[in-house]
């Protein structure tokens, strides 16, 4: 409808309610809202107050009613199991209705939480939509997280039921989930009433009578359930994300604003139409998976690709090109790290030549910084627009992008272009004063946030305000630093907190430090994120041992690595740990993490004037060299 970015952007800020009321026309409502933007309880803004809808109806039923029943809703492509399957919208409706009925049969009611700890299989999508169908609140936990991370989520979300599978499948083989789930429930103070386990042929699991149910048997007893009309402001899901501590933040998403924002984004950012094939090569455990494997494409009537595989090794660096050509993918969305992995194995891009990928119109990248090298490589290879866009779990959809459905703006390598309509993005200093073009600062978004963004944290209004709204009054603090150029293009310089991005996975170095500090021989530790050519960033650790510990350092560091793998998960990738006699600190006792980062990255640094003991920095430099940093 808009043909100029500038016009759309201006209207979205000058007439917010008009802009979003119009956008809401893409959604089927049971009852129209009373108020587009309810600002009666600032800073808690709520969109479409009084409106009623069902997100699952919008993602499934209405497409069948409109004649899309025979169109593929999901293409499940799993090189790790050798499976390819199309699920039509009609089949999806049947499956989802039955899973919804199963949940109802287990006593799950509106507002009850359901944790979904499952891999990239269609049943996971059925489970998410089934929760939405009956007004239950799902919380998907990424399959790569181990027991400790799962336990804190169970403890916080207090699920009535947990849905899981016997395993996930990584290229190196199956990862059994049931032992991780059982351990997590043991660790958690909250116990679910039932666990329903979907059995995959690759791994068996013993079910505990009375507690565990077999997915297929439970489904056989279920009768299909219909859609429950819920308030636009009712919660749809909770997705936990890393903050600065070991306690993840429960990002809450509502029904109405979420559906409106995603439908708008499919058309205006990604430029796809109902019936197009859209592929987000991510995982349902991350926000990208929630928004752009499941809800966005399905609400928009697209065909979504559910890919259980990797960019390389399943079986080769041509995996993405095969999927694109076989399923006629129009838009691919993935993380830059996936392209770096492909580039590393196939620098000349020879595998592309084996496939006809003329169907691919746009490549969208997000989740971490898109380095200019990777941008140019992808762009030269594919000869289509390569669009960097910037967002985060909290917002649920892009904050800055080149809105391909409105107007393609010139691309500047290294920038995710301009703020997306709805987001009033400003670069500010410590006193929340706006800084001029070219000056680096913290990236804030002036309140209110647009629809689809988190209205609060799960049962933690206070945490929402203190984490995001307090430091810079009037703004939502994104946690990222950066600058704007004179043309209004945004440049993201990285997190200003302890959050790191490892292969597009958001992790907390603070959370890792909490695990490392629990090792019996560790007196003190610091985990920092350093640059990595493939994964963007990886964590490395420095530990000070307790006095009198005389075991071999190698043994201790190996135990620490195992602890992190067992409690957080292998995806944390904390592999390199050095033992030091002290950590560099300020006189007030603050660990000088940013100076340590510069040393480990081989960058210039100045010794802070507040340092307690300058020799500690030399020790860090020496210790970093022993574990291979800076990388050559
Ligand atoms: N379940 C269980 N374990 C998992 C997992 C999952 N879903 N995902 C990753 N892991 C494990 C891996 O098996 C690996 O374990 P290991 O140390 O025992 O070998 C570890 O976590 C690290 O995995 P990964 O980050 O995948 O590293 P890799 O070196 O195996 O692969 C890439 C590198 C770049 C190919 C891979 O990280 C990748 O595909 N990245 C894209 C990420 C992405 O799409 N992010 C979504 C944001 S949009
Ligand atoms: P997540 O919540 O896991 O999606 O991670 C969000 C964080 O990833 C952001 O706060 C950024 O630090 C980083 N990020 C996401 N997209 C980009 C991008 N396009 N450029 C730079 N950093 C990004």
XYZ file of C-alpha atoms and ligand atoms in Angstrom:
703
model
C 0.000 0.000 0.000
C 2.857 2.353 0.777
C 5.295 2.954 -2.028
C 7.677 5.163 -0.108
C 9.564 4.080 2.990
C 9.647 7.653 4.231
C 5.889 8.017 3.970
C 5.225 4.709 5.759
C 7.738 5.520 8.479
C 6.388 9.009 9.105
C 2.782 7.835 9.297
C 3.704 4.973 11.658
C 4.996 7.506 14.179
C 2.661 10.433 13.573
C -0.531 8.391 13.406
C 0.352 5.205 15.247
C -3.210 4.152 15.867
C -4.323 4.763 12.298
C -1.289 2.948 10.910
C -1.725 -0.159 13.027
C -5.525 -0.242 12.803
C -5.102 -0.411 9.054
C -2.436 -3.126 9.380
C -4.812 -5.108 11.613
C -7.092 -5.586 8.612
C -4.868 -8.527 7.622
C -6.066 -10.453 10.669
C -9.395 -12.192 11.274
C -10.877 -10.888 14.512
C -13.721 -12.353 16.537
C -14.323 -8.897 17.941
C -12.758 -5.582 16.958
C -10.663 -3.811 19.568
C -11.988 -0.999 21.752
C -8.697 0.868 21.675
C -5.809 0.424 19.218
C -3.180 1.608 21.710
C -4.045 1.517 25.376
C -1.630 3.862 27.143
C -3.607 4.154 30.374
C -1.001 2.298 32.415
C 2.320 3.708 31.176
C 4.956 2.379 30.710
C 2.864 -0.735 30.055
C 1.408 -0.100 26.627
C -1.071 -2.617 25.208
C -2.180 -2.945 21.604
C -5.697 -3.752 20.404
C -7.208 -3.710 23.890
C -10.651 -5.326 23.885
C -10.092 -7.138 20.578
C -10.630 -10.895 20.445
C -9.100 -13.438 18.078
C -7.396 -16.789 17.932
C -3.852 -16.938 16.566
C -4.172 -20.579 15.465
C -7.363 -19.760 13.563
C -5.432 -17.038 11.754
C -2.516 -19.358 10.998
C -4.494 -22.426 9.978
C -8.311 -22.599 9.918
C -8.967 -19.447 7.961
C -6.706 -20.558 5.119
C -8.604 -23.831 4.794
C -11.886 -21.886 4.851
C -10.511 -19.590 2.151
C -9.634 -22.507 -0.150
C -5.960 -23.055 0.650
C -6.628 -26.493 2.172
C -4.587 -28.369 -0.419
C -1.625 -25.959 -0.386
C 1.430 -27.126 1.534
C 1.563 -25.315 4.861
C 4.781 -27.007 5.956
C 7.538 -28.665 3.963
C 9.480 -30.803 6.389
C 12.944 -31.478 4.986
C 15.228 -33.456 7.235
C 18.559 -34.536 5.784
C 19.567 -35.923 9.179
C 16.780 -38.534 8.974
C 16.419 -38.695 5.184
C 12.799 -37.473 5.347
C 10.888 -35.055 3.117
C 7.191 -34.479 3.718
C 4.554 -31.945 2.738
C 1.786 -31.113 5.181
C -1.160 -29.291 3.623
C -3.156 -26.662 5.486
C -6.012 -29.199 5.724
C -3.742 -31.822 7.292
C -2.236 -29.197 9.558
C -5.714 -28.304 10.788
C -6.459 -31.956 11.564
C -3.164 -32.538 13.369
C -3.269 -29.338 15.370
C -6.898 -29.880 16.401
C -6.028 -33.319 17.686
C -2.987 -32.183 19.674
C -5.152 -29.385 21.089
C -7.727 -32.007 22.085
C -5.006 -34.095 23.707
C -3.873 -31.116 25.779
C -7.444 -30.358 26.805
C -7.844 -33.997 27.804
C -4.855 -33.570 30.102
C -6.588 -30.666 31.801
C -4.717 -27.852 30.043
C -6.882 -24.748 30.084
C -6.629 -21.155 28.926
C -3.606 -19.458 30.498
C -1.930 -22.745 31.548
C 1.681 -23.068 30.459
C 3.033 -25.883 28.309
C 6.767 -26.335 27.840
C 7.786 -27.716 24.468
C 11.265 -29.277 24.461
C 11.320 -30.743 20.993
C 13.450 -30.809 17.852
C 12.776 -29.489 14.352
C 9.903 -31.816 13.472
C 6.305 -31.073 12.405
C 4.975 -32.245 15.795
C 6.702 -29.255 17.407
C 4.790 -26.876 15.150
C 1.538 -28.774 15.860
C 2.249 -28.420 19.575
C 2.814 -24.660 19.398
C -0.311 -24.054 17.331
C -2.330 -26.419 19.534
C -1.485 -24.314 22.582
C -2.507 -21.181 20.703
C -5.741 -22.924 19.705
C -6.906 -23.484 23.263
C -5.447 -20.311 24.764
C -2.623 -22.133 26.573
C 0.756 -20.375 26.748
C 3.636 -22.266 25.196
C 7.254 -21.935 26.081
C 9.542 -23.625 23.604
C 12.997 -24.510 24.928
C 15.749 -24.905 22.329
C 16.805 -28.569 22.070
C 20.468 -27.668 22.434
C 19.937 -26.482 26.016
C 20.860 -28.960 28.728
C 19.136 -29.734 32.053
C 20.168 -26.638 33.993
C 18.755 -24.211 31.423
C 15.620 -26.312 31.015
C 15.158 -26.457 34.791
C 15.164 -22.670 35.269
C 12.557 -22.358 32.543
C 10.359 -25.044 34.145
C 10.749 -23.322 37.479
C 9.715 -19.941 36.086
C 6.966 -20.910 33.627
C 5.434 -23.569 35.933
C 4.037 -25.694 33.105
C 1.107 -28.015 33.702
C 2.355 -30.264 30.904
C 5.683 -30.728 29.120
C 5.793 -31.970 25.547
C 9.038 -33.574 24.439
C 10.622 -36.060 22.088
C 12.986 -38.922 22.664
C 15.744 -37.106 20.780
C 17.039 -34.357 18.610
C 19.383 -35.266 15.786
C 22.701 -33.563 15.205
C 25.028 -34.530 12.347
C 27.179 -36.453 14.850
C 24.124 -38.501 15.901
C 21.011 -38.386 18.066
C 20.936 -36.336 21.274
C 18.667 -38.146 23.770
C 16.273 -35.636 25.355
C 14.535 -37.770 27.986
C 17.494 -37.993 30.415
C 17.941 -34.207 30.119
C 14.234 -33.646 30.726
C 14.109 -35.994 33.726
C 17.159 -34.313 35.257
C 15.659 -30.866 34.679
C 12.408 -31.828 36.389
C 14.431 -33.239 39.280
C 16.329 -29.929 39.577
C 13.228 -27.775 39.335
C 11.070 -26.892 42.336
C 8.026 -27.017 40.078
C 6.907 -30.417 38.762
C 4.622 -30.722 35.722
C 1.570 -32.971 36.037
C 2.362 -34.890 32.863
C 5.050 -35.253 30.209
C 3.980 -36.395 26.766
C 6.865 -37.972 24.880
C 6.950 -38.179 21.124
C 8.929 -41.284 20.209
C 11.394 -41.020 17.377
C 12.738 -44.282 15.972
C 16.362 -43.240 16.538
C 16.183 -43.287 20.354
C 14.055 -45.250 22.814
C 13.035 -43.850 26.170
C 11.564 -45.427 29.271
C 8.293 -43.804 30.206
C 7.428 -43.518 33.889
C 3.867 -44.794 34.428
C 1.606 -42.119 35.858
C 3.920 -39.287 34.800
C 4.932 -39.888 31.207
C 2.555 -40.521 28.340
C 3.293 -41.795 24.878
C 2.442 -39.083 22.314
C 0.797 -41.460 19.808
C -1.245 -43.244 22.475
C -2.408 -39.962 23.978
C -3.383 -38.685 20.530
C -5.312 -41.873 19.776
C -7.539 -41.126 22.759
C -8.015 -37.434 21.933
C -10.845 -35.761 20.076
C -10.234 -32.626 18.007
C -10.568 -29.269 19.747
C -11.723 -26.010 18.189
C -10.326 -22.506 18.559
C -10.920 -20.556 21.724
C -11.407 -16.850 21.250
C -8.925 -14.974 23.455
C -8.197 -11.343 24.221
C -5.700 -9.619 21.932
C -3.707 -8.875 25.079
C -3.745 -12.449 26.407
C -0.351 -14.182 26.359
C 0.451 -16.434 23.403
C 3.880 -17.571 24.445
C 6.869 -17.069 26.702
C 10.330 -17.304 25.192
C 13.275 -17.195 27.539
C 16.342 -15.305 26.447
C 19.749 -14.615 27.913
C 20.284 -11.535 29.996
C 23.308 -10.618 32.038
C 22.822 -13.302 34.683
C 22.144 -17.015 34.759
C 18.397 -16.328 35.121
C 16.994 -15.933 31.618
C 14.288 -13.373 30.931
C 10.815 -14.658 30.111
C 9.823 -12.551 27.129
C 6.031 -12.528 26.922
C 4.226 -12.200 23.610
C 0.547 -11.381 23.258
C -1.894 -12.601 20.605
C -3.251 -9.529 18.814
C -0.239 -7.264 18.370
C 1.914 -10.253 17.467
C -0.389 -11.458 14.689
C -0.737 -7.951 13.251
C 2.984 -7.171 13.324
C 4.005 -10.485 11.767
C 1.409 -10.286 9.003
C 2.549 -6.729 8.233
C 6.194 -7.777 8.194
C 5.671 -10.691 5.795
C 4.283 -8.336 3.189
C 6.271 -5.179 3.819
C 9.678 -6.398 4.977
C 10.015 -9.807 3.329
C 7.868 -8.998 0.284
C 6.143 -12.381 0.090
C 2.586 -13.197 -0.870
C 0.223 -15.920 0.330
C 1.209 -19.135 -1.455
C 4.918 -18.233 -1.652
C 7.504 -20.569 -0.142
C 9.358 -18.923 2.733
C 12.277 -20.507 4.541
C 13.765 -19.392 7.817
C 16.753 -21.682 8.347
C 16.823 -21.375 12.105
C 15.314 -23.411 14.924
C 11.861 -23.239 16.487
C 13.628 -22.806 19.834
C 14.698 -19.261 18.895
C 12.633 -16.186 18.207
C 13.417 -16.406 14.500
C 11.804 -19.839 14.531
C 8.724 -18.626 16.416
C 8.163 -15.626 14.182
C 9.374 -16.848 10.814
C 9.226 -20.630 10.751
C 5.845 -20.841 12.445
C 3.624 -17.819 12.988
C 4.593 -15.270 10.311
C 4.499 -17.495 7.215
C 1.443 -19.426 8.363
C -0.565 -16.343 9.333
C 0.272 -14.962 5.899
C -0.794 -18.177 4.095
C 2.707 -19.040 2.871
C 4.383 -22.428 2.734
C 7.035 -22.636 5.429
C 10.093 -24.880 5.235
C 10.978 -26.785 8.396
C 14.580 -27.852 7.860
C 16.203 -30.304 10.236
C 19.791 -30.008 9.140
C 22.786 -27.709 8.985
C 24.196 -25.428 6.318
C 27.216 -27.735 5.939
C 27.784 -31.415 6.579
C 24.216 -32.505 5.877
C 25.653 -33.680 3.600
C 27.682 -30.841 2.048
C 27.837 -27.047 1.613
C 25.238 -27.328 -1.153
C 22.504 -28.238 1.371
C 20.841 -24.796 1.310
C 20.896 -24.607 -2.495
C 19.305 -28.061 -2.739
C 16.453 -27.100 -0.415
C 15.892 -23.802 -2.242
C 15.750 -25.421 -5.662
C 13.719 -28.468 -4.640
C 11.031 -26.550 -2.796
C 11.143 -23.381 -4.923
C 11.969 -21.130 -2.002
C 11.342 -17.441 -2.694
C 12.882 -15.954 0.444
C 15.606 -17.386 2.654
C 16.238 -16.017 6.120
C 19.208 -17.247 8.139
C 22.113 -16.133 10.321
C 25.374 -14.820 8.797
C 27.235 -17.639 10.560
C 25.483 -20.150 8.287
C 26.881 -18.319 5.260
C 30.331 -18.116 6.837
C 30.191 -21.895 7.338
C 29.251 -22.438 3.675
C 31.912 -19.985 2.509
C 34.558 -21.747 4.584
C 33.844 -25.129 2.960
C 33.041 -23.880 -0.522
C 34.809 -20.540 -0.977
C 34.227 -20.430 -4.714
C 30.524 -21.221 -4.318
C 30.862 -24.166 -6.692
C 27.916 -26.019 -5.147
C 25.452 -23.310 -6.210
C 26.075 -24.212 -9.832
C 24.595 -27.676 -9.280
C 21.134 -26.290 -8.581
C 18.577 -24.034 -10.189
C 17.924 -21.437 -7.535
C 16.353 -18.861 -9.839
C 13.258 -18.955 -7.589
C 15.184 -17.210 -4.777
C 14.435 -13.490 -4.782
C 15.818 -12.228 -1.476
C 18.234 -13.361 1.208
C 17.609 -11.932 4.677
C 20.232 -12.237 7.392
C 19.946 -11.473 11.122
C 20.851 -12.689 14.575
C 24.343 -11.226 14.670
C 26.444 -8.677 12.856
C 26.664 -9.203 9.108
C 30.316 -8.560 8.359
C 30.951 -6.864 4.998
C 33.014 -9.856 3.743
C 30.133 -12.252 4.195
C 27.707 -9.698 2.754
C 29.784 -9.283 -0.406
C 30.396 -13.014 -0.768
C 26.691 -13.841 -0.544
C 25.685 -10.951 -2.729
C 28.219 -11.732 -5.481
C 27.350 -15.419 -5.393
C 23.564 -15.178 -5.418
C 23.147 -11.933 -7.352
C 19.978 -11.059 -5.468
C 19.371 -8.441 -2.757
C 21.067 -9.518 0.490
C 19.270 -7.794 3.315
C 20.732 -7.405 6.768
C 18.099 -6.745 9.409
C 18.447 -6.164 13.103
C 16.158 -7.339 15.859
C 15.997 -9.372 19.047
C 13.898 -11.840 21.002
C 12.233 -9.006 22.876
C 10.919 -7.242 19.778
C 9.879 -10.426 17.945
C 10.362 -8.823 14.534
C 12.760 -6.454 12.821
C 13.668 -3.091 14.366
C 15.785 -2.045 11.380
C 15.583 -3.417 7.874
C 15.364 -2.614 4.229
C 11.605 -3.033 3.766
C 11.570 -4.851 0.440
C 7.793 -4.819 0.193
C 7.641 -1.025 0.428
C 10.671 0.379 -1.338
C 14.141 -1.025 -1.767
C 16.563 1.507 -0.321
C 20.215 1.462 -1.400
C 22.131 -1.150 0.588
C 25.143 -0.039 2.637
C 27.324 -2.986 3.632
C 27.605 -3.165 7.419
C 24.224 -1.516 8.072
C 20.792 -3.114 8.527
C 19.461 0.049 6.791
C 16.828 2.169 8.555
C 14.312 1.823 11.390
C 11.281 -0.212 10.418
C 7.947 1.677 10.550
C 6.670 1.604 14.124
C 10.107 1.859 15.743
C 11.270 5.304 16.842
C 14.978 4.472 17.054
C 17.399 6.970 18.593
C 21.079 6.886 19.494
C 21.525 8.206 23.021
C 24.253 8.831 25.572
C 24.412 7.774 29.253
C 22.107 10.657 30.180
C 19.519 9.571 27.576
C 20.371 12.605 25.393
C 20.220 12.060 21.675
C 23.599 12.184 19.950
C 24.226 13.375 16.420
C 24.964 11.400 13.245
C 28.202 9.461 13.326
C 28.443 9.492 17.114
C 28.345 6.150 18.836
C 25.927 5.584 21.692
C 23.394 3.204 23.090
C 20.495 2.314 20.818
C 17.165 3.169 22.377
C 13.628 2.962 21.047
C 11.264 5.700 22.173
C 8.189 4.291 23.841
C 5.707 2.971 22.954
C 7.140 -0.027 21.158
C 5.068 -1.139 18.154
C 2.727 -4.163 18.252
C 4.414 -7.566 18.502
C 7.128 -6.418 20.911
C 7.155 -7.695 24.466
C 4.503 -5.951 26.596
C 6.311 -7.193 29.718
C 8.286 -10.138 31.131
C 6.338 -13.192 32.241
C 4.863 -12.439 35.666
C 7.608 -9.897 36.196
C 6.489 -6.343 35.455
C 9.141 -5.029 37.777
C 11.895 -6.931 35.965
C 10.620 -5.574 32.642
C 10.866 -2.009 33.881
C 14.226 -2.438 35.585
C 15.834 -4.373 32.719
C 14.666 -2.243 29.818
C 12.989 1.014 30.797
C 14.760 2.489 33.800
C 18.250 3.373 32.656
C 17.145 5.686 29.834
C 13.787 7.188 30.818
C 11.292 7.291 27.957
C 13.211 4.645 26.017
C 13.325 0.907 25.651
C 17.023 0.013 25.936
C 17.935 -2.502 23.242
C 21.207 -3.568 24.889
C 23.011 -2.807 21.631
C 25.378 0.041 20.923
C 25.809 1.740 17.564
C 25.396 4.881 15.521
C 23.373 6.424 12.711
C 24.958 7.969 9.635
C 23.754 11.289 8.184
C 21.323 9.383 5.905
C 19.649 7.727 8.903
C 21.226 4.307 8.326
C 21.840 2.384 11.552
C 25.132 0.616 12.335
C 25.112 -1.971 15.141
C 28.390 -2.154 17.039
C 27.461 -4.970 19.439
C 26.026 -5.532 22.887
C 26.756 -3.153 25.692
C 26.043 -5.871 28.284
C 27.305 -9.392 28.976
C 25.278 -10.992 26.222
C 27.229 -12.669 23.407
C 26.194 -14.209 20.146
C 27.729 -17.587 19.339
C 26.784 -18.866 15.875
C 23.604 -16.777 16.066
C 22.780 -18.203 19.495
C 22.295 -15.612 22.213
C 24.126 -16.559 25.395
C 25.080 -14.878 28.628
C 28.709 -14.788 29.748
C 27.360 -13.918 33.212
C 25.332 -17.129 33.143
C 28.445 -19.104 32.182
C 30.412 -17.463 34.993
C 27.777 -18.630 37.461
C 28.338 -22.225 36.335
C 32.152 -21.935 36.308
C 32.147 -20.359 39.776
C 30.350 -23.430 41.143
C 33.374 -25.639 40.404
C 34.799 -26.643 43.753
C 38.331 -25.462 42.975
C 37.408 -22.076 41.476
C 37.797 -18.967 43.623
C 36.986 -16.412 40.932
C 36.393 -16.327 37.217
C 35.634 -14.187 34.200
C 34.092 -15.339 30.925
C 34.371 -12.992 27.963
C 33.223 -13.142 24.357
C 35.994 -12.953 21.771
C 35.818 -12.621 18.007
C 35.583 -15.804 15.953
C 35.814 -16.038 12.186
C 33.060 -18.666 11.901
C 30.743 -18.205 14.859
C 31.031 -14.441 15.202
C 31.895 -14.724 18.874
C 32.959 -17.519 21.221
C 33.381 -17.422 24.992
C 36.720 -17.977 26.703
C 37.288 -18.202 30.446
C 39.907 -17.149 32.983
C 39.829 -18.792 36.398
C 41.630 -18.167 39.670
C 41.915 -21.325 41.735
C 41.357 -21.557 45.468
C 44.506 -21.524 47.596
C 45.997 -24.960 48.089
C 44.529 -26.533 44.941
C 47.380 -28.495 43.394
C 45.626 -30.729 40.858
C 46.774 -30.468 37.227
C 45.185 -27.401 35.626
C 44.195 -29.388 32.559
C 42.065 -31.706 34.643
C 40.282 -28.778 36.285
C 39.634 -26.882 33.076
C 38.278 -30.060 31.447
C 35.847 -30.480 34.351
C 34.731 -26.873 33.972
C 34.121 -27.316 30.243
C 32.018 -30.412 31.020
C 30.029 -28.558 33.677
C 29.091 -25.853 31.191
C 28.165 -28.441 28.544
C 26.019 -30.349 31.050
C 24.292 -27.379 32.622
C 23.922 -24.930 29.739
C 24.542 -27.117 26.689
C 27.174 -27.853 24.075
C 26.063 -24.809 22.105
C 27.737 -22.575 24.683
C 31.042 -23.564 23.046
C 33.124 -22.666 26.100
C 36.199 -24.705 25.247
C 39.180 -22.545 26.139
C 39.899 -21.785 29.770
C 43.124 -20.442 31.263
C 44.205 -20.505 34.889
C 45.590 -17.203 36.236
C 46.680 -16.037 39.663
C 44.448 -12.931 39.652
C 41.930 -11.106 37.490
C 42.506 -7.507 36.421
C 40.222 -5.283 38.467
C 39.546 -1.656 39.205
C 40.333 -0.416 42.692
C 36.628 -0.768 43.473
C 36.776 -4.446 42.512
C 35.136 -4.406 39.061
C 36.634 -6.951 36.669
C 38.015 -5.190 33.579
C 36.234 -7.394 31.075
C 36.348 -5.019 28.126
C 40.122 -4.584 28.442
C 40.476 -8.367 28.692
C 38.392 -8.695 25.520
C 40.654 -6.296 23.653
C 43.743 -8.233 24.772
C 42.272 -11.582 23.701
C 41.192 -10.094 20.348
C 44.692 -8.675 19.798
C 43.399 -5.098 19.699
C 45.030 -1.945 20.992
C 44.168 -1.202 24.587
C 45.029 1.360 27.199
C 45.623 0.411 30.800
C 42.700 1.926 32.717
C 43.798 4.503 35.279
C 41.525 2.874 37.853
C 43.332 -0.476 37.657
C 44.417 -1.979 40.935
C 47.358 -3.995 39.643
C 48.553 -3.291 36.066
C 50.628 -6.499 36.003
C 47.380 -8.494 36.024
C 46.809 -7.417 32.409
C 50.178 -8.827 31.354
C 49.287 -12.081 33.024
C 45.976 -12.172 31.093
C 47.853 -11.563 27.827
C 50.228 -14.442 28.589
C 47.438 -16.786 29.662
C 45.349 -15.894 26.597
C 48.319 -16.816 24.365
C 48.558 -20.242 26.008
C 44.976 -21.014 24.943
C 45.450 -19.631 21.424
C 44.319 -15.976 21.663
C 44.568 -13.686 19.854
C 43.803 -16.010 16.944
C 46.354 -15.835 14.142
N 20.536 -29.917 19.961
C 21.592 -30.451 20.601
N 22.857 -30.005 20.474
C 23.046 -28.968 19.645
C 21.997 -28.338 18.957
C 20.689 -28.868 19.134
N 19.625 -28.350 18.535
N 22.499 -27.334 18.235
C 23.819 -27.315 18.449
N 24.150 -28.310 19.304
C 25.494 -28.685 19.749
C 26.296 -29.230 18.579
O 26.066 -30.601 18.383
C 27.722 -28.942 19.022
O 28.110 -29.921 19.971
P 29.639 -30.455 20.089
O 30.403 -29.338 20.716
O 29.485 -31.641 20.968
O 30.071 -30.775 18.704
C 27.592 -27.618 19.780
O 26.197 -27.536 20.183
C 27.902 -26.415 18.932
O 27.080 -26.482 17.784
P 27.040 -25.463 16.582
O 26.934 -24.070 17.089
O 25.970 -25.912 15.647
O 28.472 -25.547 15.967
P 29.014 -26.425 14.820
O 30.479 -26.143 14.783
O 28.554 -27.834 14.965
O 28.336 -25.787 13.495
C 27.477 -23.929 12.214
C 28.616 -24.470 13.061
C 27.804 -22.508 11.777
C 27.275 -24.804 10.994
C 26.186 -23.930 13.040
O 26.398 -23.211 14.221
C 24.972 -23.347 12.357
O 24.288 -23.996 11.595
N 24.640 -22.114 12.685
C 23.438 -21.440 12.249
C 22.745 -21.060 13.520
C 21.390 -20.524 13.330
O 20.683 -20.826 12.408
N 21.000 -19.724 14.300
C 19.672 -19.224 14.394
C 19.618 -17.740 14.540
S 18.760 -17.001 13.188
P 18.341 -12.680 19.851
O 17.515 -12.126 20.947
O 18.834 -14.046 20.114
O 17.658 -12.559 18.519
O 19.653 -11.779 19.773
C 19.511 -10.407 19.599
C 20.844 -9.742 19.508
O 21.564 -10.234 18.373
C 20.729 -8.265 19.283
O 20.526 -7.540 20.467
C 22.059 -7.951 18.609
O 23.092 -7.844 19.550
C 22.299 -9.181 17.766
N 21.804 -8.976 16.401
C 20.670 -9.432 15.860
N 20.566 -9.068 14.572
C 21.671 -8.324 14.286
C 22.148 -7.650 13.119
N 21.484 -7.678 11.977
N 23.325 -6.964 13.231
C 24.019 -6.935 14.384
N 23.624 -7.576 15.512
C 22.461 -8.261 15.474
